[in-house]
Structures are given as C-alpha cells and as structure tokens.
Amino acid sequence: RKKCLLCNNVLMLVAASIMGCSKISQSFEMILIGRFMCGISLCVPLHHQYVGEISPKKLRGFANSTSSFFWSLGKAIGQISGQRELLGSQSLWPVLMASCGLPALVQLIALPFFPESPPYLLMHKGDLEGCKKAIRQLWGEGQHQAEIDDIMKEKATMKNTKILSVLELVKEPAFRWQLYMIVILTATIQLCGINAV
C-alpha cells in the first residue's frame, strides 16, 4: 500500500512538472499528457484504503471521510486560486497547473515515516511481528490483540473467498444490478461538471 502511494506521488510530481513546463516549451500537448497522467493516478482509492487500514476501528469511518473532505477542499482551493487576480493570470497559469504536485511532494516526504498498513503486513505478507510493530507505532502502546484477532478472522475469511476476475464479475448474474448501478453512477458523475471544475 505504502509503496504504491509513493510511486503514485512520483507520477503526480512528473505530471505537475510536465504541465508546469508547458508554457516554456510552448506545447499544449504537455498539458494533455500531464492531465492524462493525473487522471490515471490512483490517489483517491489508495488514500481510502491506506487511511482506512491504519486507523483504529473506532476512528475508521471518520478517517475515511477525510479524503472526501480534502478532495472538496482541493476543488475549492483550485477554483479560488484560478481567479485572474491570483494564479489564473497570463503569466502564472503554469504555476496553477503544476500546483497538483505540492500535495504529492508533501506526501512523498512524509509517507516514509509512516509504517506499512497492519492488515497488509499480516494478511498479504504473513508478518505478525511487523503487524504488531506497525500497530504500536500507529496507535501507541497498549492492548491491541482484539484488532489483530479481527485481522486474522478477515484473513481466514479471505482464504475461503474466491477472487473473481473482471470478466467473471461481469458474467456473474448475482452481481449484475450492483455492476449496473456502479457503471451508471460513474458515468453520470462525468456529466455533472466536477471534472471541469
């Protein structure tokens, strides 16, 4: 999880650099390439997953809602800073385009000091001691055996669950209505104007 977030931040920094240099290079194609790179980044789902996994159970819902809050806050800051009086001027718009690299840079600097997520360490790596160490680093000293037991139960459940491929998921009749709903919601979000904002 952590390595994937770090790689994703490198991708965002490269995208921000490309967009920031587009005016100097006099190339609108660089903006298209940079925006495409931002679009394929996995910031939001990775953030949800990592923050949800490193949070104590009682704070997990609150922690997961922070990404939606900061996403909305970022959109608002982008709208405000895009005004002509601020960064939306003829000379400063490349700075506005490259500003998406600032949060990526902050996370790239701070994330190495955070541990890997405890469920990932235990469920995927089988590292019980690493999981305990990560829990102590994140949540402090104390009795965390209940959380470790929950992760072990989830791991046991995952062993008995068949992971479907994308094609199997599409063909499975039991998931058809959920799949339709997700596709419709995702498609209509594109029409609401949030991406243009």
PDB file of C-alpha atoms in Angstrom:
ATOM      1  CA  ARG A   1       0.000   0.000   0.000  1.00  0.00           C
ATOM      2  CA  LYS A   2       2.666   2.466   1.055  1.00  0.00           C
ATOM      3  CA  LYS A   3       4.967   1.714  -1.883  1.00  0.00           C
ATOM      4  CA  CYS A   4       2.063   2.124  -4.281  1.00  0.00           C
ATOM      5  CA  LEU A   5       1.226   5.512  -2.756  1.00  0.00           C
ATOM      6  CA  LEU A   6       4.862   6.588  -3.043  1.00  0.00           C
ATOM      7  CA  CYS A   7       5.017   5.543  -6.714  1.00  0.00           C
ATOM      8  CA  ASN A   8       1.738   7.337  -7.328  1.00  0.00           C
ATOM      9  CA  ASN A   9       3.172  10.529  -5.823  1.00  0.00           C
ATOM     10  CA  VAL A  10       6.191  10.286  -8.125  1.00  0.00           C
ATOM     11  CA  LEU A  11       3.756  10.022 -11.062  1.00  0.00           C
ATOM     12  CA  MET A  12       1.905  13.132  -9.839  1.00  0.00           C
ATOM     13  CA  LEU A  13       5.175  15.075  -9.491  1.00  0.00           C
ATOM     14  CA  VAL A  14       6.183  14.138 -13.042  1.00  0.00           C
ATOM     15  CA  ALA A  15       2.731  15.185 -14.303  1.00  0.00           C
ATOM     16  CA  ALA A  16       2.950  18.511 -12.434  1.00  0.00           C
ATOM     17  CA  SER A  17       6.431  19.146 -13.851  1.00  0.00           C
ATOM     18  CA  ILE A  18       5.269  18.434 -17.397  1.00  0.00           C
ATOM     19  CA  MET A  19       2.282  20.775 -17.068  1.00  0.00           C
ATOM     20  CA  GLY A  20       4.350  23.459 -15.352  1.00  0.00           C
ATOM     21  CA  CYS A  21       6.882  23.462 -18.209  1.00  0.00           C
ATOM     22  CA  SER A  22       4.257  23.555 -20.973  1.00  0.00           C
ATOM     23  CA  LYS A  23       4.375  27.349 -21.377  1.00  0.00           C
ATOM     24  CA  ILE A  24       8.167  27.475 -21.550  1.00  0.00           C
ATOM     25  CA  SER A  25       8.117  24.677 -24.137  1.00  0.00           C
ATOM     26  CA  GLN A  26       5.147  26.294 -25.922  1.00  0.00           C
ATOM     27  CA  SER A  27       3.460  22.904 -26.090  1.00  0.00           C
ATOM     28  CA  PHE A  28      -0.211  22.394 -25.269  1.00  0.00           C
ATOM     29  CA  GLU A  29       0.414  18.651 -25.753  1.00  0.00           C
ATOM     30  CA  MET A  30       2.360  18.691 -22.495  1.00  0.00           C
ATOM     31  CA  ILE A  31      -0.781  19.834 -20.688  1.00  0.00           C
ATOM     32  CA  LEU A  32      -2.725  16.948 -22.233  1.00  0.00           C
ATOM     33  CA  ILE A  33      -0.029  14.452 -21.239  1.00  0.00           C
ATOM     34  CA  GLY A  34       0.149  15.855 -17.682  1.00  0.00           C
ATOM     35  CA  ARG A  35      -3.631  15.799 -17.254  1.00  0.00           C
ATOM     36  CA  PHE A  36      -3.742  12.229 -18.577  1.00  0.00           C
ATOM     37  CA  MET A  37      -1.104  11.206 -16.038  1.00  0.00           C
ATOM     38  CA  CYS A  38      -3.107  12.869 -13.260  1.00  0.00           C
ATOM     39  CA  GLY A  39      -6.191  11.019 -14.466  1.00  0.00           C
ATOM     40  CA  ILE A  40      -4.592   7.580 -14.353  1.00  0.00           C
ATOM     41  CA  SER A  41      -3.146   8.124 -10.888  1.00  0.00           C
ATOM     42  CA  LEU A  42      -4.747   6.138  -8.074  1.00  0.00           C
ATOM     43  CA  CYS A  43      -4.706   8.840  -5.398  1.00  0.00           C
ATOM     44  CA  VAL A  44      -8.273   8.581  -4.141  1.00  0.00           C
ATOM     45  CA  PRO A  45      -8.744   4.798  -3.855  1.00  0.00           C
ATOM     46  CA  LEU A  46      -5.248   4.297  -2.456  1.00  0.00           C
ATOM     47  CA  HIS A  47      -5.757   7.042   0.112  1.00  0.00           C
ATOM     48  CA  HIS A  48      -9.067   5.484   1.213  1.00  0.00           C
ATOM     49  CA  GLN A  49      -7.524   2.068   1.532  1.00  0.00           C
ATOM     50  CA  TYR A  50      -4.358   3.093   3.366  1.00  0.00           C
ATOM     51  CA  VAL A  51      -6.036   5.542   5.753  1.00  0.00           C
ATOM     52  CA  GLY A  52      -8.805   3.039   6.473  1.00  0.00           C
ATOM     53  CA  GLU A  53      -6.306   0.306   7.261  1.00  0.00           C
ATOM     54  CA  ILE A  54      -4.032   2.334   9.543  1.00  0.00           C
ATOM     55  CA  SER A  55      -6.889   3.858  11.542  1.00  0.00           C
ATOM     56  CA  PRO A  56      -8.164   2.321  14.775  1.00  0.00           C
ATOM     57  CA  LYS A  57     -11.572   0.721  14.318  1.00  0.00           C
ATOM     58  CA  LYS A  58     -13.411   3.440  16.264  1.00  0.00           C
ATOM     59  CA  LEU A  59     -11.951   6.203  14.017  1.00  0.00           C
ATOM     60  CA  ARG A  60     -12.070   4.342  10.685  1.00  0.00           C
ATOM     61  CA  GLY A  61     -15.271   5.983   9.388  1.00  0.00           C
ATOM     62  CA  PHE A  62     -14.037   9.445  10.325  1.00  0.00           C
ATOM     63  CA  ALA A  63     -10.626   8.821   8.753  1.00  0.00           C
ATOM     64  CA  ASN A  64     -12.166   7.574   5.500  1.00  0.00           C
ATOM     65  CA  SER A  65     -14.372  10.661   5.271  1.00  0.00           C
ATOM     66  CA  THR A  66     -11.295  12.918   5.361  1.00  0.00           C
ATOM     67  CA  SER A  67     -10.406  12.102   1.760  1.00  0.00           C
ATOM     68  CA  SER A  68     -13.801  13.347   0.540  1.00  0.00           C
ATOM     69  CA  PHE A  69     -13.372  16.486   2.629  1.00  0.00           C
ATOM     70  CA  PHE A  70      -9.891  17.190   1.282  1.00  0.00           C
ATOM     71  CA  TRP A  71     -10.993  16.387  -2.267  1.00  0.00           C
ATOM     72  CA  SER A  72     -13.738  19.019  -1.982  1.00  0.00           C
ATOM     73  CA  LEU A  73     -11.354  21.429  -0.272  1.00  0.00           C
ATOM     74  CA  GLY A  74      -8.840  20.947  -3.098  1.00  0.00           C
ATOM     75  CA  LYS A  75     -11.504  21.710  -5.702  1.00  0.00           C
ATOM     76  CA  ALA A  76     -12.493  24.879  -3.810  1.00  0.00           C
ATOM     77  CA  ILE A  77      -8.852  25.996  -3.464  1.00  0.00           C
ATOM     78  CA  GLY A  78      -8.357  25.304  -7.177  1.00  0.00           C
ATOM     79  CA  GLN A  79     -11.352  27.464  -8.068  1.00  0.00           C
ATOM     80  CA  ILE A  80     -10.237  30.297  -5.810  1.00  0.00           C
ATOM     81  CA  SER A  81      -6.574  30.224  -6.855  1.00  0.00           C
ATOM     82  CA  GLY A  82      -7.644  30.029 -10.522  1.00  0.00           C
ATOM     83  CA  GLN A  83      -9.080  33.547 -10.390  1.00  0.00           C
ATOM     84  CA  ARG A  84      -7.325  36.103 -12.619  1.00  0.00           C
ATOM     85  CA  GLU A  85      -6.241  38.089  -9.566  1.00  0.00           C
ATOM     86  CA  LEU A  86      -4.343  35.089  -8.191  1.00  0.00           C
ATOM     87  CA  LEU A  87      -2.810  32.283 -10.299  1.00  0.00           C
ATOM     88  CA  GLY A  88      -5.195  32.468 -13.258  1.00  0.00           C
ATOM     89  CA  SER A  89      -3.277  35.303 -14.881  1.00  0.00           C
ATOM     90  CA  GLN A  90      -1.441  35.098 -18.203  1.00  0.00           C
ATOM     91  CA  SER A  91       1.943  34.750 -16.527  1.00  0.00           C
ATOM     92  CA  LEU A  92       1.062  32.485 -13.575  1.00  0.00           C
ATOM     93  CA  TRP A  93      -1.241  29.813 -15.042  1.00  0.00           C
ATOM     94  CA  PRO A  94       1.656  27.304 -15.395  1.00  0.00           C
ATOM     95  CA  VAL A  95       2.118  27.560 -11.624  1.00  0.00           C
ATOM     96  CA  LEU A  96      -1.583  26.775 -11.202  1.00  0.00           C
ATOM     97  CA  MET A  97      -1.265  23.755 -13.498  1.00  0.00           C
ATOM     98  CA  ALA A  98       1.772  22.486 -11.572  1.00  0.00           C
ATOM     99  CA  SER A  99       0.206  23.059  -8.131  1.00  0.00           C
ATOM    100  CA  CYS A 100      -1.135  19.476  -8.091  1.00  0.00           C
ATOM    101  CA  GLY A 101       2.442  18.434  -7.370  1.00  0.00           C
ATOM    102  CA  LEU A 102       2.508  20.192  -3.986  1.00  0.00           C
ATOM    103  CA  PRO A 103       0.321  17.673  -2.084  1.00  0.00           C
ATOM    104  CA  ALA A 104       2.190  14.835  -3.807  1.00  0.00           C
ATOM    105  CA  LEU A 105       5.514  16.315  -2.669  1.00  0.00           C
ATOM    106  CA  VAL A 106       4.286  16.696   0.925  1.00  0.00           C
ATOM    107  CA  GLN A 107       3.077  13.100   0.961  1.00  0.00           C
ATOM    108  CA  LEU A 108       6.261  11.852  -0.701  1.00  0.00           C
ATOM    109  CA  ILE A 109       8.317  13.471   2.086  1.00  0.00           C
ATOM    110  CA  ALA A 110       6.041  12.427   4.993  1.00  0.00           C
ATOM    111  CA  LEU A 111       4.963   8.918   3.965  1.00  0.00           C
ATOM    112  CA  PRO A 112       8.330   7.155   4.509  1.00  0.00           C
ATOM    113  CA  PHE A 113       7.969   7.945   8.230  1.00  0.00           C
ATOM    114  CA  PHE A 114       4.657   6.026   8.388  1.00  0.00           C
ATOM    115  CA  PRO A 115       4.562   2.240   8.736  1.00  0.00           C
ATOM    116  CA  GLU A 116       3.009  -0.132   6.221  1.00  0.00           C
ATOM    117  CA  SER A 117      -0.643  -0.895   6.971  1.00  0.00           C
ATOM    118  CA  PRO A 118      -1.058  -3.617   9.637  1.00  0.00           C
ATOM    119  CA  PRO A 119      -3.703  -5.625   7.700  1.00  0.00           C
ATOM    120  CA  TYR A 120      -1.460  -5.657   4.625  1.00  0.00           C
ATOM    121  CA  LEU A 121       1.509  -6.866   6.661  1.00  0.00           C
ATOM    122  CA  LEU A 122      -0.461  -9.654   8.306  1.00  0.00           C
ATOM    123  CA  MET A 123      -2.823 -10.749   5.518  1.00  0.00           C
ATOM    124  CA  HIS A 124      -0.570 -10.461   2.478  1.00  0.00           C
ATOM    125  CA  LYS A 125       2.953 -10.701   3.882  1.00  0.00           C
ATOM    126  CA  GLY A 126       2.236 -13.031   6.827  1.00  0.00           C
ATOM    127  CA  ASP A 127       4.382 -10.810   9.065  1.00  0.00           C
ATOM    128  CA  LEU A 128       2.786 -10.949  12.531  1.00  0.00           C
ATOM    129  CA  GLU A 129       5.660  -9.166  14.292  1.00  0.00           C
ATOM    130  CA  GLY A 130       5.713  -6.424  11.645  1.00  0.00           C
ATOM    131  CA  CYS A 131       1.952  -6.032  12.079  1.00  0.00           C
ATOM    132  CA  LYS A 132       2.290  -5.673  15.869  1.00  0.00           C
ATOM    133  CA  LYS A 133       5.126  -3.160  15.464  1.00  0.00           C
ATOM    134  CA  ALA A 134       3.096  -1.102  12.956  1.00  0.00           C
ATOM    135  CA  ILE A 135       0.063  -1.118  15.284  1.00  0.00           C
ATOM    136  CA  ARG A 136       2.183   0.074  18.217  1.00  0.00           C
ATOM    137  CA  GLN A 137       3.739   2.807  16.054  1.00  0.00           C
ATOM    138  CA  LEU A 138       0.334   3.978  14.816  1.00  0.00           C
ATOM    139  CA  TRP A 139      -1.867   3.559  17.870  1.00  0.00           C
ATOM    140  CA  GLY A 140       0.649   3.657  20.705  1.00  0.00           C
ATOM    141  CA  GLU A 141       1.426   1.093  23.372  1.00  0.00           C
ATOM    142  CA  GLY A 142      -1.467  -0.834  24.785  1.00  0.00           C
ATOM    143  CA  GLN A 143      -3.549  -3.940  24.300  1.00  0.00           C
ATOM    144  CA  HIS A 144      -4.276  -4.352  20.593  1.00  0.00           C
ATOM    145  CA  GLN A 145      -4.863  -8.101  20.489  1.00  0.00           C
ATOM    146  CA  ALA A 146      -8.548  -7.636  19.572  1.00  0.00           C
ATOM    147  CA  GLU A 147      -7.576  -5.746  16.399  1.00  0.00           C
ATOM    148  CA  ILE A 148      -5.022  -8.418  15.479  1.00  0.00           C
ATOM    149  CA  ASP A 149      -7.669 -11.119  16.045  1.00  0.00           C
ATOM    150  CA  ASP A 150     -10.062  -9.217  13.735  1.00  0.00           C
ATOM    151  CA  ILE A 151      -7.394  -9.103  11.018  1.00  0.00           C
ATOM    152  CA  MET A 152      -6.764 -12.851  11.485  1.00  0.00           C
ATOM    153  CA  LYS A 153     -10.512 -13.559  11.138  1.00  0.00           C
ATOM    154  CA  GLU A 154     -10.614 -11.469   7.970  1.00  0.00           C
ATOM    155  CA  LYS A 155      -7.604 -13.362   6.625  1.00  0.00           C
ATOM    156  CA  ALA A 156      -9.335 -16.689   7.323  1.00  0.00           C
ATOM    157  CA  THR A 157     -12.480 -15.442   5.568  1.00  0.00           C
ATOM    158  CA  MET A 158     -10.444 -14.284   2.565  1.00  0.00           C
ATOM    159  CA  LYS A 159      -8.933 -17.783   2.181  1.00  0.00           C
ATOM    160  CA  ASN A 160     -12.396 -19.237   1.622  1.00  0.00           C
ATOM    161  CA  THR A 161     -13.479 -16.483  -0.760  1.00  0.00           C
ATOM    162  CA  LYS A 162     -12.893 -16.867  -4.470  1.00  0.00           C
ATOM    163  CA  ILE A 163     -11.452 -13.752  -6.104  1.00  0.00           C
ATOM    164  CA  LEU A 164     -13.259 -13.092  -9.380  1.00  0.00           C
ATOM    165  CA  SER A 165     -11.579 -11.725 -12.462  1.00  0.00           C
ATOM    166  CA  VAL A 166     -13.181  -8.715 -14.172  1.00  0.00           C
ATOM    167  CA  LEU A 167     -14.656 -10.954 -16.881  1.00  0.00           C
ATOM    168  CA  GLU A 168     -16.071 -13.379 -14.280  1.00  0.00           C
ATOM    169  CA  LEU A 169     -17.555 -10.454 -12.366  1.00  0.00           C
ATOM    170  CA  VAL A 170     -19.298  -9.132 -15.479  1.00  0.00           C
ATOM    171  CA  LYS A 171     -20.700 -12.597 -16.272  1.00  0.00           C
ATOM    172  CA  GLU A 172     -21.876 -13.332 -12.708  1.00  0.00           C
ATOM    173  CA  PRO A 173     -25.700 -12.800 -12.518  1.00  0.00           C
ATOM    174  CA  ALA A 174     -25.645 -12.214  -8.738  1.00  0.00           C
ATOM    175  CA  PHE A 175     -23.615  -9.010  -9.167  1.00  0.00           C
ATOM    176  CA  ARG A 176     -25.353  -7.680 -12.269  1.00  0.00           C
ATOM    177  CA  TRP A 177     -27.518  -4.992 -10.587  1.00  0.00           C
ATOM    178  CA  GLN A 178     -24.659  -3.731  -8.422  1.00  0.00           C
ATOM    179  CA  LEU A 179     -22.474  -3.539 -11.515  1.00  0.00           C
ATOM    180  CA  TYR A 180     -25.158  -1.611 -13.446  1.00  0.00           C
ATOM    181  CA  MET A 181     -25.533   0.821 -10.555  1.00  0.00           C
ATOM    182  CA  ILE A 182     -21.783   1.472 -10.303  1.00  0.00           C
ATOM    183  CA  VAL A 183     -21.442   1.987 -14.064  1.00  0.00           C
ATOM    184  CA  ILE A 184     -24.411   4.392 -14.171  1.00  0.00           C
ATOM    185  CA  LEU A 185     -23.170   6.378 -11.162  1.00  0.00           C
ATOM    186  CA  THR A 186     -19.626   6.605 -12.533  1.00  0.00           C
ATOM    187  CA  ALA A 187     -20.865   7.621 -15.984  1.00  0.00           C
ATOM    188  CA  THR A 188     -23.226  10.301 -14.653  1.00  0.00           C
ATOM    189  CA  ILE A 189     -20.530  11.802 -12.431  1.00  0.00           C
ATOM    190  CA  GLN A 190     -18.696  12.655 -15.656  1.00  0.00           C
ATOM    191  CA  LEU A 191     -21.739  14.686 -16.755  1.00  0.00           C
ATOM    192  CA  CYS A 192     -22.140  16.740 -13.557  1.00  0.00           C
ATOM    193  CA  GLY A 193     -19.229  19.086 -14.336  1.00  0.00           C
ATOM    194  CA  ILE A 194     -16.979  18.178 -11.373  1.00  0.00           C
ATOM    195  CA  ASN A 195     -14.092  17.308 -13.687  1.00  0.00           C
ATOM    196  CA  ALA A 196     -14.431  20.629 -15.497  1.00  0.00           C
ATOM    197  CA  VAL A 197     -14.333  22.417 -12.141  1.00  0.00           C
TER     198      VAL A 197
END
